[in-house]
Amino acid sequence: MKAAVLAGLQQPFRVAEVAVPEIGPEEVLIATETCGICRTDLHIQDGLAYIPAFPHVPGHEPAGHIAAVGERVQRLRVGQRVTTHLFLTCGCCRFCRTGHDAQCARVGGIIGVTQHGGFAEYFKAPARNVLPLPDAVSFETGGLVSCGVITAVHAYRRSQVKAQEVAVVVGAGGIGLMLVQLLQHAGLRVVAVSRSEENLGSARSAGASLAISPAAPEAVDRIRTFAGEDGADCAFDCVGTAATMEFAASVLRRMGKLVVIGEEPEHAKLDTIQIAQRELEIIGSRNGSIQDASDALAWLDAGVIQPQIGGRFPLEGLNEALHLMRSGASHGRLILQIRPQR
């Protein structure tokens, strides 16, 4: 089969012929139709996170149809349209038992991150990780459930925001736009923050009441004025740089919540006096549980979440897509079209 192979750190991907994965009795083989491209793929390429064994085939937002099932698999069938939950969990630690399986204490791997994934014509997954796609959900949006969509859903739940509150989404790209949609659907007043005019326009269309650049004159004051009283109830940092985290913290009211989603190797200089005196909460949010994934599919099916697709590339175009993402010129989620659209 064809696969986009990463031979080592800071190397370009090359398309090569590799063996089709062999499945065990409780696994399924999935013929990949599409696979989303994520900033985590850049982090893997750069050696900033999740350094796998090389050569490696990433791709952690895949969707396709089942090509084969192991002998013990009962609830799934060949030909079924599916996506996957990424984390290969133990199922028995305190986190798995309480529905927080993305924090599994004995995680055995992550599909497309530490294990071979969807930048290939086929990949395999444990049957328990496989999620059927609703008929109305396309491969390209269904595959995004594995990371992009589930990340927005889990962050929304972690925040425990309520209707009529004010939420600020810093970084109105793919995940940020989905958060805007969720928050608006839940009855919040939403502020979107981005340096991209295109993303700000998309955020307005997605339901943001205020869309503003952080470089705009008196941006923090304008957000605080919009929020009323002392500032916003909650801010989501979808970028994770020092600048975005500090900006997000600056727009919060007393006892406000900062939800950190983006991951970058910078360290924000947060004012601990302000955190303590104003009793700010800082909440980390990583991917999500298999229940979050199931609910994300339901929200996609209902049209509550509508991911913005920023571009489609063939397998041979992966390096071009990653360059576009690295340059900051991409808008929305980028998709690898592994097989021709039918």
mmCIF file of C-alpha atoms in Angstrom:
data_model
loop_
_atom_site.group_PDB
_atom_site.id
_atom_site.type_symbol
_atom_site.label_atom_id
_atom_site.label_comp_id
_atom_site.label_asym_id
_atom_site.label_seq_id
_atom_site.Cartn_x
_atom_site.Cartn_y
_atom_site.Cartn_z
ATOM 1 C CA MET A 1 0.000 0.000 0.000
ATOM 2 C CA LYS A 2 1.011 3.642 -0.360
ATOM 3 C CA ALA A 3 1.852 5.642 2.757
ATOM 4 C CA ALA A 4 3.399 9.002 3.630
ATOM 5 C CA VAL A 5 6.459 7.982 5.620
ATOM 6 C CA LEU A 6 8.504 10.134 8.005
ATOM 7 C CA ALA A 7 12.045 8.754 8.096
ATOM 8 C CA GLY A 8 13.315 10.938 10.941
ATOM 9 C CA LEU A 9 13.066 14.248 12.756
ATOM 10 C CA GLN A 10 12.876 17.385 10.614
ATOM 11 C CA GLN A 11 12.686 15.294 7.454
ATOM 12 C CA PRO A 12 10.143 15.750 4.658
ATOM 13 C CA PHE A 13 7.558 13.042 4.152
ATOM 14 C CA ARG A 14 7.995 10.674 1.224
ATOM 15 C CA VAL A 15 5.334 8.482 -0.343
ATOM 16 C CA ALA A 16 6.458 4.860 -0.348
ATOM 17 C CA GLU A 17 5.113 1.335 -0.649
ATOM 18 C CA VAL A 18 4.781 -0.327 2.762
ATOM 19 C CA ALA A 19 3.110 -3.499 3.989
ATOM 20 C CA VAL A 20 -0.614 -3.516 4.736
ATOM 21 C CA PRO A 21 -1.015 -3.845 8.539
ATOM 22 C CA GLU A 22 -1.854 -7.299 9.861
ATOM 23 C CA ILE A 23 -4.760 -7.361 12.311
ATOM 24 C CA GLY A 24 -5.275 -9.374 15.471
ATOM 25 C CA PRO A 25 -8.474 -11.148 16.531
ATOM 26 C CA GLU A 26 -9.924 -8.020 18.185
ATOM 27 C CA GLU A 27 -8.786 -5.484 15.588
ATOM 28 C CA VAL A 28 -10.161 -4.109 12.328
ATOM 29 C CA LEU A 29 -8.420 -3.057 9.130
ATOM 30 C CA ILE A 30 -9.695 0.254 7.783
ATOM 31 C CA ALA A 31 -9.326 1.415 4.182
ATOM 32 C CA THR A 32 -8.556 5.102 4.635
ATOM 33 C CA GLU A 33 -10.651 7.570 2.650
ATOM 34 C CA THR A 34 -9.502 10.836 4.246
ATOM 35 C CA CYS A 35 -7.251 12.001 7.058
ATOM 36 C CA GLY A 36 -7.113 15.423 8.651
ATOM 37 C CA ILE A 37 -3.802 17.237 9.087
ATOM 38 C CA CYS A 38 -3.066 18.707 12.519
ATOM 39 C CA ARG A 39 -0.415 20.890 14.144
ATOM 40 C CA THR A 40 0.546 17.793 16.127
ATOM 41 C CA ASP A 41 1.874 16.390 12.843
ATOM 42 C CA LEU A 42 4.226 19.384 12.689
ATOM 43 C CA HIS A 43 5.254 18.759 16.296
ATOM 44 C CA ILE A 44 6.047 15.122 15.469
ATOM 45 C CA GLN A 45 8.053 16.174 12.417
ATOM 46 C CA ASP A 46 9.961 18.780 14.438
ATOM 47 C CA GLY A 47 10.587 16.533 17.450
ATOM 48 C CA LEU A 48 8.660 18.792 19.825
ATOM 49 C CA ALA A 49 6.254 16.117 21.077
ATOM 50 C CA TYR A 50 5.376 12.437 20.775
ATOM 51 C CA ILE A 51 8.637 11.323 19.191
ATOM 52 C CA PRO A 52 7.802 7.915 17.655
ATOM 53 C CA ALA A 53 9.979 5.107 16.378
ATOM 54 C CA PHE A 54 11.104 5.757 12.805
ATOM 55 C CA PRO A 55 10.188 5.222 10.044
ATOM 56 C CA HIS A 56 6.719 6.392 11.053
ATOM 57 C CA VAL A 57 3.342 6.873 9.352
ATOM 58 C CA PRO A 58 1.363 9.562 11.239
ATOM 59 C CA GLY A 59 -2.231 10.626 10.631
ATOM 60 C CA HIS A 60 -4.552 10.818 13.627
ATOM 61 C CA GLU A 61 -7.750 12.210 12.056
ATOM 62 C CA PRO A 62 -8.619 9.318 9.726
ATOM 63 C CA ALA A 63 -11.896 7.971 8.431
ATOM 64 C CA GLY A 64 -12.693 5.200 6.000
ATOM 65 C CA HIS A 65 -14.527 1.944 5.576
ATOM 66 C CA ILE A 66 -13.805 -1.383 7.222
ATOM 67 C CA ALA A 67 -11.834 -3.697 4.926
ATOM 68 C CA ALA A 68 -11.461 -6.659 7.314
ATOM 69 C CA VAL A 69 -12.354 -7.646 10.876
ATOM 70 C CA GLY A 70 -10.617 -9.927 13.359
ATOM 71 C CA GLU A 71 -12.190 -13.251 14.265
ATOM 72 C CA ARG A 72 -13.468 -12.035 17.648
ATOM 73 C CA VAL A 73 -15.006 -8.790 16.355
ATOM 74 C CA GLN A 74 -18.798 -8.933 16.471
ATOM 75 C CA ARG A 75 -20.372 -5.464 16.397
ATOM 76 C CA LEU A 76 -18.636 -4.207 13.244
ATOM 77 C CA ARG A 77 -18.880 -5.359 9.624
ATOM 78 C CA VAL A 78 -16.866 -5.067 6.431
ATOM 79 C CA GLY A 79 -17.877 -2.007 4.410
ATOM 80 C CA GLN A 80 -19.039 0.033 7.409
ATOM 81 C CA ARG A 81 -18.085 3.738 7.373
ATOM 82 C CA VAL A 82 -16.048 4.537 10.496
ATOM 83 C CA THR A 83 -13.624 6.757 12.333
ATOM 84 C CA THR A 84 -11.580 5.975 15.449
ATOM 85 C CA HIS A 85 -10.872 7.085 18.989
ATOM 86 C CA LEU A 86 -7.116 7.567 19.176
ATOM 87 C CA PHE A 87 -6.084 6.360 22.608
ATOM 88 C CA LEU A 88 -5.188 2.686 23.107
ATOM 89 C CA THR A 89 -6.259 2.529 26.733
ATOM 90 C CA CYS A 90 -6.084 -0.075 29.474
ATOM 91 C CA GLY A 91 -9.775 0.178 30.372
ATOM 92 C CA CYS A 92 -9.193 -0.488 34.062
ATOM 93 C CA CYS A 93 -7.264 2.427 35.643
ATOM 94 C CA ARG A 94 -9.089 5.101 37.662
ATOM 95 C CA PHE A 95 -9.252 7.417 34.651
ATOM 96 C CA CYS A 96 -10.668 4.809 32.269
ATOM 97 C CA ARG A 97 -13.194 3.673 34.881
ATOM 98 C CA THR A 98 -14.481 7.234 35.371
ATOM 99 C CA GLY A 99 -14.813 8.160 31.688
ATOM 100 C CA HIS A 100 -11.528 10.067 31.353
ATOM 101 C CA ASP A 101 -9.808 7.566 29.072
ATOM 102 C CA ALA A 102 -7.690 10.221 27.308
ATOM 103 C CA GLN A 103 -5.810 10.426 30.630
ATOM 104 C CA CYS A 104 -5.308 6.635 30.870
ATOM 105 C CA ALA A 105 -2.474 5.894 33.299
ATOM 106 C CA ARG A 106 -1.291 2.956 31.185
ATOM 107 C CA VAL A 107 -2.051 4.137 27.664
ATOM 108 C CA GLY A 108 -0.555 1.714 25.161
ATOM 109 C CA GLY A 109 -0.231 4.174 22.305
ATOM 110 C CA ILE A 110 -2.026 6.773 20.201
ATOM 111 C CA ILE A 111 -3.218 5.930 16.688
ATOM 112 C CA GLY A 112 -1.415 8.101 14.157
ATOM 113 C CA VAL A 113 0.838 9.625 16.790
ATOM 114 C CA THR A 114 2.896 6.859 18.392
ATOM 115 C CA GLN A 115 1.310 4.081 16.293
ATOM 116 C CA HIS A 116 1.024 4.043 12.503
ATOM 117 C CA GLY A 117 -2.047 5.953 11.387
ATOM 118 C CA GLY A 118 -4.079 7.335 8.553
ATOM 119 C CA PHE A 119 -1.502 8.889 6.208
ATOM 120 C CA ALA A 120 -1.764 5.578 4.357
ATOM 121 C CA GLU A 121 -4.200 3.560 2.280
ATOM 122 C CA TYR A 122 -4.902 1.273 5.247
ATOM 123 C CA PHE A 123 -4.507 1.422 9.024
ATOM 124 C CA LYS A 124 -5.631 -0.774 11.886
ATOM 125 C CA ALA A 125 -7.384 -0.127 15.189
ATOM 126 C CA PRO A 126 -8.812 -2.112 18.100
ATOM 127 C CA ALA A 127 -12.511 -2.771 17.528
ATOM 128 C CA ARG A 128 -13.364 -1.020 20.805
ATOM 129 C CA ASN A 129 -11.859 2.203 19.395
ATOM 130 C CA VAL A 130 -13.935 2.189 16.211
ATOM 131 C CA LEU A 131 -16.929 4.531 15.867
ATOM 132 C CA PRO A 132 -19.477 4.150 13.041
ATOM 133 C CA LEU A 133 -20.203 7.344 11.111
ATOM 134 C CA PRO A 134 -23.812 8.570 10.829
ATOM 135 C CA ASP A 135 -25.038 8.550 7.232
ATOM 136 C CA ALA A 136 -25.115 12.357 7.041
ATOM 137 C CA VAL A 137 -21.513 12.762 8.262
ATOM 138 C CA SER A 138 -18.851 12.759 5.539
ATOM 139 C CA PHE A 139 -15.519 10.989 5.814
ATOM 140 C CA GLU A 140 -13.581 14.264 5.989
ATOM 141 C CA THR A 141 -15.652 15.760 8.816
ATOM 142 C CA GLY A 142 -16.083 12.423 10.590
ATOM 143 C CA GLY A 143 -12.320 11.880 10.671
ATOM 144 C CA LEU A 144 -11.873 15.229 12.408
ATOM 145 C CA VAL A 145 -13.746 13.785 15.398
ATOM 146 C CA SER A 146 -10.551 11.952 16.364
ATOM 147 C CA CYS A 147 -8.793 15.197 17.261
ATOM 148 C CA GLY A 148 -10.167 18.549 16.075
ATOM 149 C CA VAL A 149 -13.859 18.117 16.853
ATOM 150 C CA ILE A 150 -13.402 16.084 20.035
ATOM 151 C CA THR A 151 -10.929 18.696 21.316
ATOM 152 C CA ALA A 152 -13.535 21.442 20.941
ATOM 153 C CA VAL A 153 -16.232 19.297 22.577
ATOM 154 C CA HIS A 154 -14.034 18.293 25.520
ATOM 155 C CA ALA A 155 -12.823 21.863 26.135
ATOM 156 C CA TYR A 156 -16.419 23.089 26.120
ATOM 157 C CA ARG A 157 -17.314 20.464 28.718
ATOM 158 C CA ARG A 158 -14.235 21.131 30.837
ATOM 159 C CA SER A 159 -15.161 24.812 31.027
ATOM 160 C CA GLN A 160 -18.619 24.172 32.531
ATOM 161 C CA VAL A 161 -19.825 27.463 31.072
ATOM 162 C CA LYS A 162 -23.504 28.387 31.215
ATOM 163 C CA ALA A 163 -26.009 30.139 28.971
ATOM 164 C CA GLN A 164 -25.854 33.961 29.062
ATOM 165 C CA GLU A 165 -22.179 33.955 30.110
ATOM 166 C CA VAL A 166 -19.458 35.538 27.981
ATOM 167 C CA ALA A 167 -16.742 33.336 26.495
ATOM 168 C CA VAL A 168 -13.660 34.485 24.584
ATOM 169 C CA VAL A 169 -12.083 32.145 22.022
ATOM 170 C CA VAL A 170 -8.465 33.099 21.303
ATOM 171 C CA GLY A 171 -7.419 31.561 18.007
ATOM 172 C CA ALA A 172 -10.339 31.276 15.592
ATOM 173 C CA GLY A 173 -8.898 28.558 13.383
ATOM 174 C CA GLY A 174 -10.338 25.076 12.959
ATOM 175 C CA ILE A 175 -10.829 24.161 16.634
ATOM 176 C CA GLY A 176 -11.642 27.735 17.623
ATOM 177 C CA LEU A 177 -14.429 28.019 15.050
ATOM 178 C CA MET A 178 -15.989 24.780 16.273
ATOM 179 C CA LEU A 179 -15.839 26.108 19.823
ATOM 180 C CA VAL A 180 -17.603 29.277 18.695
ATOM 181 C CA GLN A 181 -20.362 27.121 17.197
ATOM 182 C CA LEU A 182 -20.750 25.043 20.373
ATOM 183 C CA LEU A 183 -20.748 28.048 22.688
ATOM 184 C CA GLN A 184 -23.233 29.963 20.566
ATOM 185 C CA HIS A 185 -25.497 26.891 20.441
ATOM 186 C CA ALA A 186 -25.325 26.694 24.250
ATOM 187 C CA GLY A 187 -26.590 30.267 24.582
ATOM 188 C CA LEU A 188 -23.365 32.114 25.426
ATOM 189 C CA ARG A 189 -22.233 35.468 24.084
ATOM 190 C CA VAL A 190 -19.035 34.704 22.211
ATOM 191 C CA VAL A 191 -15.969 36.806 21.392
ATOM 192 C CA ALA A 192 -13.539 35.478 18.770
ATOM 193 C CA VAL A 193 -9.935 36.707 18.693
ATOM 194 C CA SER A 194 -7.639 36.203 15.700
ATOM 195 C CA ARG A 195 -5.033 38.073 13.670
ATOM 196 C CA SER A 196 -6.575 36.654 10.498
ATOM 197 C CA GLU A 197 -9.349 38.735 8.930
ATOM 198 C CA GLU A 198 -10.561 35.625 7.116
ATOM 199 C CA ASN A 199 -10.863 33.717 10.391
ATOM 200 C CA LEU A 200 -12.643 36.653 12.021
ATOM 201 C CA GLY A 201 -15.160 36.669 9.187
ATOM 202 C CA SER A 202 -15.709 32.934 9.614
ATOM 203 C CA ALA A 203 -16.163 33.429 13.360
ATOM 204 C CA ARG A 204 -18.859 36.048 12.768
ATOM 205 C CA SER A 205 -20.635 33.623 10.443
ATOM 206 C CA ALA A 206 -20.323 30.907 13.099
ATOM 207 C CA GLY A 207 -22.114 33.052 15.681
ATOM 208 C CA ALA A 208 -19.504 35.246 17.372
ATOM 209 C CA SER A 209 -21.070 38.476 18.654
ATOM 210 C CA LEU A 210 -17.693 40.237 18.566
ATOM 211 C CA ALA A 211 -14.718 39.280 16.393
ATOM 212 C CA ILE A 212 -11.534 41.247 16.940
ATOM 213 C CA SER A 213 -7.800 41.181 16.314
ATOM 214 C CA PRO A 214 -5.563 41.199 19.414
ATOM 215 C CA ALA A 215 -3.590 43.929 17.645
ATOM 216 C CA ALA A 216 -6.637 46.200 17.386
ATOM 217 C CA PRO A 217 -6.449 49.422 19.435
ATOM 218 C CA GLU A 218 -7.589 48.799 23.004
ATOM 219 C CA ALA A 219 -8.609 45.219 22.149
ATOM 220 C CA VAL A 220 -8.645 44.099 25.798
ATOM 221 C CA ASP A 221 -10.728 47.098 26.877
ATOM 222 C CA ARG A 222 -13.182 46.526 24.036
ATOM 223 C CA ILE A 223 -13.657 42.908 25.054
ATOM 224 C CA ARG A 224 -14.118 43.863 28.700
ATOM 225 C CA THR A 225 -16.660 46.514 27.723
ATOM 226 C CA PHE A 226 -18.552 43.973 25.634
ATOM 227 C CA ALA A 227 -18.515 41.460 28.498
ATOM 228 C CA GLY A 228 -19.690 44.002 31.064
ATOM 229 C CA GLU A 229 -18.818 44.254 34.740
ATOM 230 C CA ASP A 230 -15.314 42.863 35.340
ATOM 231 C CA GLY A 231 -14.601 40.907 32.145
ATOM 232 C CA ALA A 232 -15.328 37.585 30.468
ATOM 233 C CA ASP A 233 -16.458 34.517 32.382
ATOM 234 C CA CYS A 234 -14.211 32.152 30.443
ATOM 235 C CA ALA A 235 -11.441 32.326 27.851
ATOM 236 C CA PHE A 236 -10.241 29.464 25.639
ATOM 237 C CA ASP A 237 -6.655 29.593 24.357
ATOM 238 C CA CYS A 238 -6.643 27.502 21.181
ATOM 239 C CA VAL A 239 -3.081 28.504 20.246
ATOM 240 C CA GLY A 240 -0.924 27.975 23.324
ATOM 241 C CA THR A 241 1.811 30.560 22.837
ATOM 242 C CA ALA A 242 2.981 32.853 25.622
ATOM 243 C CA ALA A 243 1.296 35.825 23.931
ATOM 244 C CA THR A 244 -2.092 34.153 23.434
ATOM 245 C CA MET A 245 -2.202 32.743 26.945
ATOM 246 C CA GLU A 246 -1.355 36.111 28.479
ATOM 247 C CA PHE A 247 -3.970 37.823 26.292
ATOM 248 C CA ALA A 248 -6.620 35.276 27.275
ATOM 249 C CA ALA A 249 -5.889 35.764 30.973
ATOM 250 C CA SER A 250 -6.067 39.556 30.601
ATOM 251 C CA VAL A 251 -9.730 39.586 29.489
ATOM 252 C CA LEU A 252 -11.077 37.496 32.383
ATOM 253 C CA ARG A 253 -13.236 38.720 35.240
ATOM 254 C CA ARG A 254 -12.457 37.894 38.847
ATOM 255 C CA MET A 255 -12.894 34.130 39.395
ATOM 256 C CA GLY A 256 -12.865 33.666 35.619
ATOM 257 C CA LYS A 257 -11.660 30.496 33.904
ATOM 258 C CA LEU A 258 -8.846 30.060 31.402
ATOM 259 C CA VAL A 259 -9.052 26.829 29.382
ATOM 260 C CA VAL A 260 -5.727 25.954 27.734
ATOM 261 C CA ILE A 261 -6.087 23.854 24.575
ATOM 262 C CA GLY A 262 -3.201 24.858 22.306
ATOM 263 C CA GLU A 263 0.219 23.312 22.892
ATOM 264 C CA GLU A 264 3.380 25.165 21.932
ATOM 265 C CA PRO A 265 6.898 25.012 23.417
ATOM 266 C CA GLU A 266 6.726 28.549 24.812
ATOM 267 C CA HIS A 267 6.138 29.354 28.468
ATOM 268 C CA ALA A 268 3.736 32.139 29.362
ATOM 269 C CA LYS A 269 4.724 34.596 32.087
ATOM 270 C CA LEU A 270 1.460 34.606 33.990
ATOM 271 C CA ASP A 271 1.129 36.967 36.920
ATOM 272 C CA THR A 272 0.750 34.672 39.931
ATOM 273 C CA ILE A 273 -0.311 37.603 42.107
ATOM 274 C CA GLN A 274 -3.217 38.261 39.740
ATOM 275 C CA ILE A 275 -4.091 34.553 39.567
ATOM 276 C CA ALA A 276 -4.195 34.283 43.349
ATOM 277 C CA GLN A 277 -5.768 37.646 44.154
ATOM 278 C CA ARG A 278 -8.452 37.384 41.458
ATOM 279 C CA GLU A 279 -8.909 33.629 42.036
ATOM 280 C CA LEU A 280 -8.548 32.727 38.384
ATOM 281 C CA GLU A 281 -8.903 29.078 37.372
ATOM 282 C CA ILE A 282 -6.525 27.561 34.808
ATOM 283 C CA ILE A 283 -7.902 24.400 33.213
ATOM 284 C CA GLY A 284 -5.967 22.148 30.859
ATOM 285 C CA SER A 285 -7.898 20.350 28.140
ATOM 286 C CA ARG A 286 -6.535 17.532 26.004
ATOM 287 C CA ASN A 287 -8.398 15.750 23.222
ATOM 288 C CA GLY A 288 -11.335 13.899 24.849
ATOM 289 C CA SER A 289 -12.930 10.620 25.882
ATOM 290 C CA ILE A 290 -14.602 8.062 23.659
ATOM 291 C CA GLN A 291 -17.915 9.391 25.015
ATOM 292 C CA ASP A 292 -16.903 12.891 23.877
ATOM 293 C CA ALA A 293 -16.187 11.391 20.441
ATOM 294 C CA SER A 294 -19.595 9.726 20.287
ATOM 295 C CA ASP A 295 -21.308 12.976 21.294
ATOM 296 C CA ALA A 296 -19.208 14.915 18.780
ATOM 297 C CA LEU A 297 -20.532 12.660 16.010
ATOM 298 C CA ALA A 298 -24.086 13.347 17.187
ATOM 299 C CA TRP A 299 -23.450 17.123 17.097
ATOM 300 C CA LEU A 300 -21.986 16.800 13.603
ATOM 301 C CA ASP A 301 -25.015 14.793 12.526
ATOM 302 C CA ALA A 302 -27.347 17.475 13.935
ATOM 303 C CA GLY A 303 -25.436 20.290 12.213
ATOM 304 C CA VAL A 304 -24.467 22.004 15.476
ATOM 305 C CA ILE A 305 -20.781 21.629 14.597
ATOM 306 C CA GLN A 306 -19.783 22.376 11.010
ATOM 307 C CA PRO A 307 -16.002 22.165 10.582
ATOM 308 C CA GLN A 308 -14.485 24.571 8.092
ATOM 309 C CA ILE A 309 -12.390 22.722 5.520
ATOM 310 C CA GLY A 310 -9.497 24.898 4.409
ATOM 311 C CA GLY A 311 -8.056 22.682 1.678
ATOM 312 C CA ARG A 312 -7.800 19.157 0.297
ATOM 313 C CA PHE A 313 -4.570 17.500 -0.819
ATOM 314 C CA PRO A 314 -3.594 14.129 -2.306
ATOM 315 C CA LEU A 315 -1.253 11.893 -0.334
ATOM 316 C CA GLU A 316 1.634 13.210 -2.432
ATOM 317 C CA GLY A 317 0.706 16.760 -1.366
ATOM 318 C CA LEU A 318 1.285 16.275 2.364
ATOM 319 C CA ASN A 319 4.522 18.285 2.462
ATOM 320 C CA GLU A 320 2.793 21.161 0.660
ATOM 321 C CA ALA A 321 -0.077 21.068 3.161
ATOM 322 C CA LEU A 322 2.282 21.051 6.143
ATOM 323 C CA HIS A 323 4.212 23.989 4.678
ATOM 324 C CA LEU A 324 0.945 25.901 4.301
ATOM 325 C CA MET A 325 0.033 25.157 7.918
ATOM 326 C CA ARG A 326 3.494 26.093 9.169
ATOM 327 C CA SER A 327 3.355 29.428 7.324
ATOM 328 C CA GLY A 328 0.114 30.395 9.047
ATOM 329 C CA ALA A 329 -1.614 30.851 5.689
ATOM 330 C CA SER A 330 -4.070 27.981 6.135
ATOM 331 C CA HIS A 331 -7.635 28.606 7.276
ATOM 332 C CA GLY A 332 -9.786 25.824 8.671
ATOM 333 C CA ARG A 333 -8.845 22.154 8.687
ATOM 334 C CA LEU A 334 -6.642 20.671 5.973
ATOM 335 C CA ILE A 335 -7.566 17.241 4.619
ATOM 336 C CA LEU A 336 -5.579 14.494 2.900
ATOM 337 C CA GLN A 337 -7.759 12.772 0.306
ATOM 338 C CA ILE A 338 -6.258 9.283 0.423
ATOM 339 C CA ARG A 339 -8.665 7.758 -2.111
ATOM 340 C CA PRO A 340 -10.445 9.580 -4.952
ATOM 341 C CA GLN A 341 -13.798 11.072 -3.972
ATOM 342 C CA ARG A 342 -16.735 8.934 -5.053
#
